[in-house]
PDB file of C-alpha atoms and ligand atoms in Angstrom:
ATOM      1  CA  MET A   1     -26.973  17.897 -16.679  1.00  0.00           C
ATOM      2  CA  SER A   2     -23.797  15.942 -15.910  1.00  0.00           C
ATOM      3  CA  VAL A   3     -21.629  16.756 -12.895  1.00  0.00           C
ATOM      4  CA  ALA A   4     -17.990  17.584 -13.610  1.00  0.00           C
ATOM      5  CA  VAL A   5     -15.380  16.164 -11.232  1.00  0.00           C
ATOM      6  CA  LYS A   6     -13.766  19.229  -9.658  1.00  0.00           C
ATOM      7  CA  LYS A   7     -10.139  19.169  -8.492  1.00  0.00           C
ATOM      8  CA  ASP A   8     -10.077  22.105  -6.059  1.00  0.00           C
ATOM      9  CA  PHE A   9     -10.550  19.853  -3.028  1.00  0.00           C
ATOM     10  CA  GLU A  10      -8.905  16.820  -1.628  1.00  0.00           C
ATOM     11  CA  GLN A  11      -9.783  13.363  -2.795  1.00  0.00           C
ATOM     12  CA  PRO A  12      -9.369  10.685  -0.098  1.00  0.00           C
ATOM     13  CA  LYS A  13      -6.840   7.975  -1.024  1.00  0.00           C
ATOM     14  CA  ASP A  14      -9.070   5.090   0.094  1.00  0.00           C
ATOM     15  CA  PHE A  15     -12.664   4.299   0.505  1.00  0.00           C
ATOM     16  CA  LYS A  16     -14.203   1.287   2.208  1.00  0.00           C
ATOM     17  CA  PHE A  17     -17.875   0.685   2.946  1.00  0.00           C
ATOM     18  CA  SER A  18     -18.704   0.532   6.650  1.00  0.00           C
ATOM     19  CA  LYS A  19     -19.546  -2.868   8.098  1.00  0.00           C
ATOM     20  CA  GLU A  20     -23.199  -1.875   8.275  1.00  0.00           C
ATOM     21  CA  ASN A  21     -23.197  -0.696   4.630  1.00  0.00           C
ATOM     22  CA  MET A  22     -21.412  -3.842   3.445  1.00  0.00           C
ATOM     23  CA  VAL A  23     -24.463  -5.783   4.613  1.00  0.00           C
ATOM     24  CA  LYS A  24     -26.589  -3.519   2.445  1.00  0.00           C
ATOM     25  CA  VAL A  25     -24.168  -3.903  -0.490  1.00  0.00           C
ATOM     26  CA  GLU A  26     -24.591  -7.683  -0.328  1.00  0.00           C
ATOM     27  CA  LEU A  27     -28.360  -7.359  -0.151  1.00  0.00           C
ATOM     28  CA  HIS A  28     -28.409  -5.132  -3.278  1.00  0.00           C
ATOM     29  CA  ILE A  29     -26.150  -7.467  -5.226  1.00  0.00           C
ATOM     30  CA  ALA A  30     -28.325 -10.449  -4.264  1.00  0.00           C
ATOM     31  CA  LYS A  31     -31.336  -8.817  -6.028  1.00  0.00           C
ATOM     32  CA  TYR A  32     -29.787  -9.604  -9.418  1.00  0.00           C
ATOM     33  CA  PRO A  33     -28.943 -12.862 -11.249  1.00  0.00           C
ATOM     34  CA  LYS A  34     -25.408 -14.178 -11.013  1.00  0.00           C
ATOM     35  CA  GLY A  35     -23.136 -12.330 -13.422  1.00  0.00           C
ATOM     36  CA  ARG A  36     -25.449  -9.285 -13.442  1.00  0.00           C
ATOM     37  CA  GLN A  37     -24.110  -7.733 -10.245  1.00  0.00           C
ATOM     38  CA  ALA A  38     -23.263  -4.539 -12.151  1.00  0.00           C
ATOM     39  CA  SER A  39     -26.997  -3.713 -12.021  1.00  0.00           C
ATOM     40  CA  ALA A  40     -26.430  -2.773  -8.357  1.00  0.00           C
ATOM     41  CA  VAL A  41     -24.118   0.128  -9.322  1.00  0.00           C
ATOM     42  CA  MET A  42     -26.660   2.886  -8.691  1.00  0.00           C
ATOM     43  CA  ALA A  43     -27.603   1.549  -5.283  1.00  0.00           C
ATOM     44  CA  LEU A  44     -23.974   1.291  -4.262  1.00  0.00           C
ATOM     45  CA  LEU A  45     -23.232   4.825  -5.489  1.00  0.00           C
ATOM     46  CA  THR A  46     -26.118   6.061  -3.353  1.00  0.00           C
ATOM     47  CA  LEU A  47     -24.780   4.181  -0.341  1.00  0.00           C
ATOM     48  CA  ALA A  48     -21.303   5.630  -0.868  1.00  0.00           C
ATOM     49  CA  GLN A  49     -22.701   9.142  -1.100  1.00  0.00           C
ATOM     50  CA  GLU A  50     -24.669   8.741   2.092  1.00  0.00           C
ATOM     51  CA  GLN A  51     -21.633   7.381   3.906  1.00  0.00           C
ATOM     52  CA  HIS A  52     -19.266  10.096   2.672  1.00  0.00           C
ATOM     53  CA  ASP A  53     -20.923  13.333   3.732  1.00  0.00           C
ATOM     54  CA  GLY A  54     -23.104  13.665   0.596  1.00  0.00           C
ATOM     55  CA  TRP A  55     -20.477  13.241  -2.110  1.00  0.00           C
ATOM     56  CA  ILE A  56     -18.766  10.346  -3.898  1.00  0.00           C
ATOM     57  CA  PRO A  57     -14.965  10.405  -4.043  1.00  0.00           C
ATOM     58  CA  GLU A  58     -13.080   8.739  -6.878  1.00  0.00           C
ATOM     59  CA  ALA A  59     -11.804   6.079  -4.445  1.00  0.00           C
ATOM     60  CA  ALA A  60     -15.405   5.063  -3.771  1.00  0.00           C
ATOM     61  CA  MET A  61     -16.081   4.616  -7.464  1.00  0.00           C
ATOM     62  CA  GLU A  62     -12.988   2.474  -7.737  1.00  0.00           C
ATOM     63  CA  GLU A  63     -14.087   0.375  -4.784  1.00  0.00           C
ATOM     64  CA  ILE A  64     -17.526  -0.058  -6.308  1.00  0.00           C
ATOM     65  CA  ALA A  65     -15.955  -1.164  -9.592  1.00  0.00           C
ATOM     66  CA  ARG A  66     -13.885  -3.698  -7.680  1.00  0.00           C
ATOM     67  CA  ILE A  67     -16.864  -5.046  -5.701  1.00  0.00           C
ATOM     68  CA  LEU A  68     -19.071  -5.327  -8.792  1.00  0.00           C
ATOM     69  CA  ASP A  69     -16.252  -6.563 -11.069  1.00  0.00           C
ATOM     70  CA  MET A  70     -16.938  -3.948 -13.674  1.00  0.00           C
ATOM     71  CA  PRO A  71     -14.675  -1.444 -15.512  1.00  0.00           C
ATOM     72  CA  ARG A  72     -14.021   1.750 -13.473  1.00  0.00           C
ATOM     73  CA  VAL A  73     -15.111   3.876 -16.430  1.00  0.00           C
ATOM     74  CA  LYS A  74     -18.584   2.342 -16.374  1.00  0.00           C
ATOM     75  CA  VAL A  75     -19.038   3.384 -12.743  1.00  0.00           C
ATOM     76  CA  PHE A  76     -17.755   6.875 -13.667  1.00  0.00           C
ATOM     77  CA  GLU A  77     -20.208   7.027 -16.583  1.00  0.00           C
ATOM     78  CA  VAL A  78     -23.198   6.349 -14.297  1.00  0.00           C
ATOM     79  CA  ALA A  79     -22.000   8.689 -11.556  1.00  0.00           C
ATOM     80  CA  THR A  80     -21.391  11.587 -13.951  1.00  0.00           C
ATOM     81  CA  PHE A  81     -24.695  11.161 -15.800  1.00  0.00           C
ATOM     82  CA  TYR A  82     -27.168  11.687 -12.918  1.00  0.00           C
ATOM     83  CA  THR A  83     -27.453  14.942 -11.007  1.00  0.00           C
ATOM     84  CA  MET A  84     -28.438  12.987  -7.870  1.00  0.00           C
ATOM     85  CA  TYR A  85     -24.761  11.952  -7.504  1.00  0.00           C
ATOM     86  CA  ASN A  86     -22.339  14.579  -6.208  1.00  0.00           C
ATOM     87  CA  LEU A  87     -18.730  14.187  -7.181  1.00  0.00           C
ATOM     88  CA  SER A  88     -17.486  17.096  -5.106  1.00  0.00           C
ATOM     89  CA  PRO A  89     -18.447  18.447  -1.659  1.00  0.00           C
ATOM     90  CA  LYS A  90     -21.782  20.291  -1.706  1.00  0.00           C
ATOM     91  CA  GLY A  91     -21.842  21.895   1.712  1.00  0.00           C
ATOM     92  CA  LYS A  92     -24.016  20.933   4.682  1.00  0.00           C
ATOM     93  CA  HIS A  93     -27.161  21.933   2.850  1.00  0.00           C
ATOM     94  CA  HIS A  94     -27.289  21.085  -0.838  1.00  0.00           C
ATOM     95  CA  ILE A  95     -30.172  23.067  -2.373  1.00  0.00           C
ATOM     96  CA  GLN A  96     -31.240  21.824  -5.830  1.00  0.00           C
ATOM     97  CA  PHE A  97     -33.682  24.179  -7.501  1.00  0.00           C
ATOM     98  CA  CYS A  98     -35.979  22.911 -10.169  1.00  0.00           C
ATOM     99  CA  THR A  99     -35.877  25.480 -13.003  1.00  0.00           C
ATOM    100  CA  THR A 100     -37.864  23.489 -15.603  1.00  0.00           C
ATOM    101  CA  THR A 101     -40.808  25.139 -17.319  1.00  0.00           C
ATOM    102  CA  PRO A 102     -43.691  24.559 -14.783  1.00  0.00           C
ATOM    103  CA  CYS A 103     -41.495  25.738 -11.910  1.00  0.00           C
ATOM    104  CA  TRP A 104     -40.164  28.626 -14.025  1.00  0.00           C
ATOM    105  CA  LEU A 105     -43.732  29.709 -14.905  1.00  0.00           C
ATOM    106  CA  ALA A 106     -44.557  29.620 -11.171  1.00  0.00           C
ATOM    107  CA  GLY A 107     -41.629  31.936 -10.352  1.00  0.00           C
ATOM    108  CA  SER A 108     -38.533  29.738  -9.795  1.00  0.00           C
ATOM    109  CA  ALA A 109     -36.208  32.388 -11.300  1.00  0.00           C
ATOM    110  CA  GLU A 110     -37.309  34.960  -8.695  1.00  0.00           C
ATOM    111  CA  VAL A 111     -36.931  32.312  -5.929  1.00  0.00           C
ATOM    112  CA  VAL A 112     -33.398  31.442  -7.058  1.00  0.00           C
ATOM    113  CA  ARG A 113     -32.496  35.161  -7.242  1.00  0.00           C
ATOM    114  CA  ALA A 114     -33.756  35.732  -3.672  1.00  0.00           C
ATOM    115  CA  CYS A 115     -31.593  32.846  -2.414  1.00  0.00           C
ATOM    116  CA  GLU A 116     -28.550  34.002  -4.298  1.00  0.00           C
ATOM    117  CA  LYS A 117     -28.960  37.477  -2.835  1.00  0.00           C
ATOM    118  CA  HIS A 118     -29.584  36.199   0.660  1.00  0.00           C
ATOM    119  CA  LEU A 119     -26.574  33.834   0.692  1.00  0.00           C
ATOM    120  CA  GLY A 120     -24.240  35.978  -1.491  1.00  0.00           C
ATOM    121  CA  ILE A 121     -23.497  33.153  -3.915  1.00  0.00           C
ATOM    122  CA  HIS A 122     -24.640  32.053  -7.334  1.00  0.00           C
ATOM    123  CA  LEU A 123     -25.874  28.701  -8.627  1.00  0.00           C
ATOM    124  CA  GLY A 124     -23.009  26.205  -8.632  1.00  0.00           C
ATOM    125  CA  GLU A 125     -21.300  27.855  -5.665  1.00  0.00           C
ATOM    126  CA  THR A 126     -20.905  27.089  -1.906  1.00  0.00           C
ATOM    127  CA  THR A 127     -21.026  29.645   0.854  1.00  0.00           C
ATOM    128  CA  PRO A 128     -17.637  30.333   2.501  1.00  0.00           C
ATOM    129  CA  ASP A 129     -18.790  28.733   5.780  1.00  0.00           C
ATOM    130  CA  GLY A 130     -19.642  25.548   3.891  1.00  0.00           C
ATOM    131  CA  GLU A 131     -23.279  25.672   4.958  1.00  0.00           C
ATOM    132  CA  PHE A 132     -25.100  26.018   1.595  1.00  0.00           C
ATOM    133  CA  HIS A 133     -24.484  24.964  -1.979  1.00  0.00           C
ATOM    134  CA  LEU A 134     -26.932  26.012  -4.732  1.00  0.00           C
ATOM    135  CA  SER A 135     -27.573  23.915  -7.888  1.00  0.00           C
ATOM    136  CA  ASP A 136     -30.202  23.877 -10.572  1.00  0.00           C
ATOM    137  CA  VAL A 137     -31.739  20.631 -11.788  1.00  0.00           C
ATOM    138  CA  GLU A 138     -34.427  19.490 -14.218  1.00  0.00           C
ATOM    139  CA  CYS A 139     -38.010  18.590 -13.169  1.00  0.00           C
ATOM    140  CA  LEU A 140     -38.139  17.037  -9.739  1.00  0.00           C
ATOM    141  CA  GLY A 141     -41.580  15.560 -10.395  1.00  0.00           C
ATOM    142  CA  ALA A 142     -43.398  17.821  -7.959  1.00  0.00           C
ATOM    143  CA  CYS A 143     -44.693  20.379 -10.516  1.00  0.00           C
ATOM    144  CA  VAL A 144     -48.090  20.657  -8.850  1.00  0.00           C
ATOM    145  CA  ASN A 145     -46.374  22.323  -5.908  1.00  0.00           C
ATOM    146  CA  ALA A 146     -44.074  24.493  -8.061  1.00  0.00           C
ATOM    147  CA  PRO A 147     -41.700  26.144  -7.481  1.00  0.00           C
ATOM    148  CA  VAL A 148     -39.750  23.559  -5.498  1.00  0.00           C
ATOM    149  CA  PHE A 149     -36.282  22.678  -4.340  1.00  0.00           C
ATOM    150  CA  GLN A 150     -34.781  19.419  -3.096  1.00  0.00           C
ATOM    151  CA  HIS A 151     -32.680  19.381   0.046  1.00  0.00           C
ATOM    152  CA  ASN A 152     -29.720  16.963   0.354  1.00  0.00           C
ATOM    153  CA  GLY A 153     -31.309  14.684  -2.187  1.00  0.00           C
ATOM    154  CA  ASP A 154     -34.240  13.782   0.106  1.00  0.00           C
ATOM    155  CA  ASP A 155     -36.710  16.414   1.233  1.00  0.00           C
ATOM    156  CA  PHE A 156     -38.768  18.649  -1.009  1.00  0.00           C
ATOM    157  CA  TYR A 157     -39.604  22.288  -0.091  1.00  0.00           C
ATOM    158  CA  GLU A 158     -42.638  23.356  -2.101  1.00  0.00           C
ATOM    159  CA  ASP A 159     -44.834  26.369  -2.965  1.00  0.00           C
ATOM    160  CA  LEU A 160     -41.775  28.602  -2.646  1.00  0.00           C
ATOM    161  CA  THR A 161     -41.832  32.410  -2.995  1.00  0.00           C
ATOM    162  CA  PRO A 162     -38.970  34.929  -2.863  1.00  0.00           C
ATOM    163  CA  GLU A 163     -40.136  35.767   0.682  1.00  0.00           C
ATOM    164  CA  ASN A 164     -40.733  32.338   2.235  1.00  0.00           C
ATOM    165  CA  VAL A 165     -37.602  30.789   0.744  1.00  0.00           C
ATOM    166  CA  VAL A 166     -35.341  33.153   2.702  1.00  0.00           C
ATOM    167  CA  LYS A 167     -37.045  32.061   5.910  1.00  0.00           C
ATOM    168  CA  VAL A 168     -36.606  28.405   4.899  1.00  0.00           C
ATOM    169  CA  LEU A 169     -32.864  28.941   4.488  1.00  0.00           C
ATOM    170  CA  ASP A 170     -32.590  30.686   7.871  1.00  0.00           C
ATOM    171  CA  ASP A 171     -34.626  27.950   9.541  1.00  0.00           C
ATOM    172  CA  MET A 172     -32.520  25.316   7.851  1.00  0.00           C
ATOM    173  CA  LYS A 173     -29.332  26.782   9.275  1.00  0.00           C
ATOM    174  CA  ALA A 174     -31.017  26.844  12.686  1.00  0.00           C
ATOM    175  CA  GLY A 175     -32.088  23.191  12.291  1.00  0.00           C
ATOM    176  CA  LYS A 176     -35.795  23.909  12.345  1.00  0.00           C
ATOM    177  CA  ALA A 177     -36.884  23.971   8.672  1.00  0.00           C
ATOM    178  CA  ARG A 178     -39.870  21.815   7.778  1.00  0.00           C
ATOM    179  CA  PRO A 179     -40.122  20.263   4.318  1.00  0.00           C
ATOM    180  CA  GLY A 180     -43.305  20.248   2.294  1.00  0.00           C
ATOM    181  CA  SER A 181     -45.525  23.139   1.284  1.00  0.00           C
ATOM    182  CA  GLN A 182     -44.372  26.491   2.635  1.00  0.00           C
ATOM    183  CA  THR A 183     -47.801  28.041   2.232  1.00  0.00           C
ATOM    184  CA  GLY A 184     -49.666  25.600   4.434  1.00  0.00           C
ATOM    185  CA  ARG A 185     -51.167  23.672   1.536  1.00  0.00           C
ATOM    186  CA  VAL A 186     -51.970  20.080   2.427  1.00  0.00           C
ATOM    187  CA  THR A 187     -49.883  17.900   0.118  1.00  0.00           C
ATOM    188  CA  SER A 188     -50.955  18.887  -3.393  1.00  0.00           C
ATOM    189  CA  MET A 189     -54.615  19.752  -2.850  1.00  0.00           C
ATOM    190  CA  SER A 190     -56.143  22.611  -4.778  1.00  0.00           C
ATOM    191  CA  ILE A 191     -54.782  26.057  -3.776  1.00  0.00           C
ATOM    192  CA  LYS A 192     -58.319  27.293  -3.335  1.00  0.00           C
ATOM    193  CA  GLY A 193     -59.288  24.443  -0.991  1.00  0.00           C
ATOM    194  CA  ALA A 194     -61.080  21.182  -1.490  1.00  0.00           C
ATOM    195  CA  THR A 195     -63.498  20.928  -4.414  1.00  0.00           C
ATOM    196  CA  THR A 196     -65.686  18.187  -5.760  1.00  0.00           C
ATOM    197  CA  LEU A 197     -67.127  17.511  -9.209  1.00  0.00           C
ATOM    198  CA  HIS A 198     -70.541  18.144  -7.627  1.00  0.00           C
ATOM    199  CA  ASP A 199     -69.470  21.664  -6.656  1.00  0.00           C
ATOM    200  CA  GLN A 200     -67.977  22.304 -10.076  1.00  0.00           C
ATOM    201  CA  ALA A 201     -71.157  21.163 -11.792  1.00  0.00           C
ATOM    202  CA  LYS A 202     -73.245  23.417  -9.569  1.00  0.00           C
ATOM    203  CA  LYS A 203     -71.005  26.381 -10.406  1.00  0.00           C
ATOM    204  CA  ALA A 204     -71.351  25.588 -14.113  1.00  0.00           C
ATOM    205  CA  GLY A 205     -75.163  25.634 -13.748  1.00  0.00           C
ATOM    206  CA  VAL A 206     -75.713  21.957 -14.313  1.00  0.00           C
ATOM    207  CA  LYS A 207     -79.054  20.914 -12.809  1.00  0.00           C
ATOM    208  CA  GLU A 208     -79.265  17.991 -10.435  1.00  0.00           C
ATOM    209  CA  ASN A 209     -80.410  14.708 -12.048  1.00  0.00           C
ATOM    210  CA  SER A 210     -80.062  16.263 -15.514  1.00  0.00           C
TER     211      SER A 210
HETATM  212  S1  FES B   1     -41.098  21.455 -13.294  1.00  0.00           S
HETATM  213 FE1  FES B   1     -40.367  21.742 -11.284  1.00  0.00          FE
HETATM  214  S2  FES B   1     -40.980  19.925 -10.274  1.00  0.00           S
HETATM  215 FE2  FES B   1     -41.600  19.644 -12.307  1.00  0.00          FE
END
């Protein structure tokens, strides 16, 4: 899903990387052969987003095009293709729900509905206080702990239910939410606890040394 550039907010006139981030910019560019500096475009977009409160203004894309000596439209193409880049403000907490098949089968639709009801907004909207923005994205690669959401592009909240997700949102606002499984599961171990092939064989009636 591409991200449309919205116009109902102010775009800053200028963007410059901080001194600290300019050091990182140079390091990223140095990873590629001379003349191939455009390959650093994704890393620079990520840096710009981190520096600018979680979204990339048009001025930042222009600055990146200038630094990498590439057409502005090429930077725009990359930034609008990936859902990990935000081209408009997404609130203090950007919640990206995975709604792809494994998460959907595990109940993501109910989890999304519970969040929408709790916050009084729909997917694609931001709460009036600017605290939360809800989005849906494709598979986040954590299907074994479905349903999941990603917070501010970094942390995963997993094993969500319509009940525990509401508590997660409240805890997040209070600054005490903890990423990972919300049912106490250790990483992605079996829901029914640890098992071994030996146990499974025993259950299946396989005799020892057979
Ligand atoms: S389907 Fe949701 S993480 Fe893969």
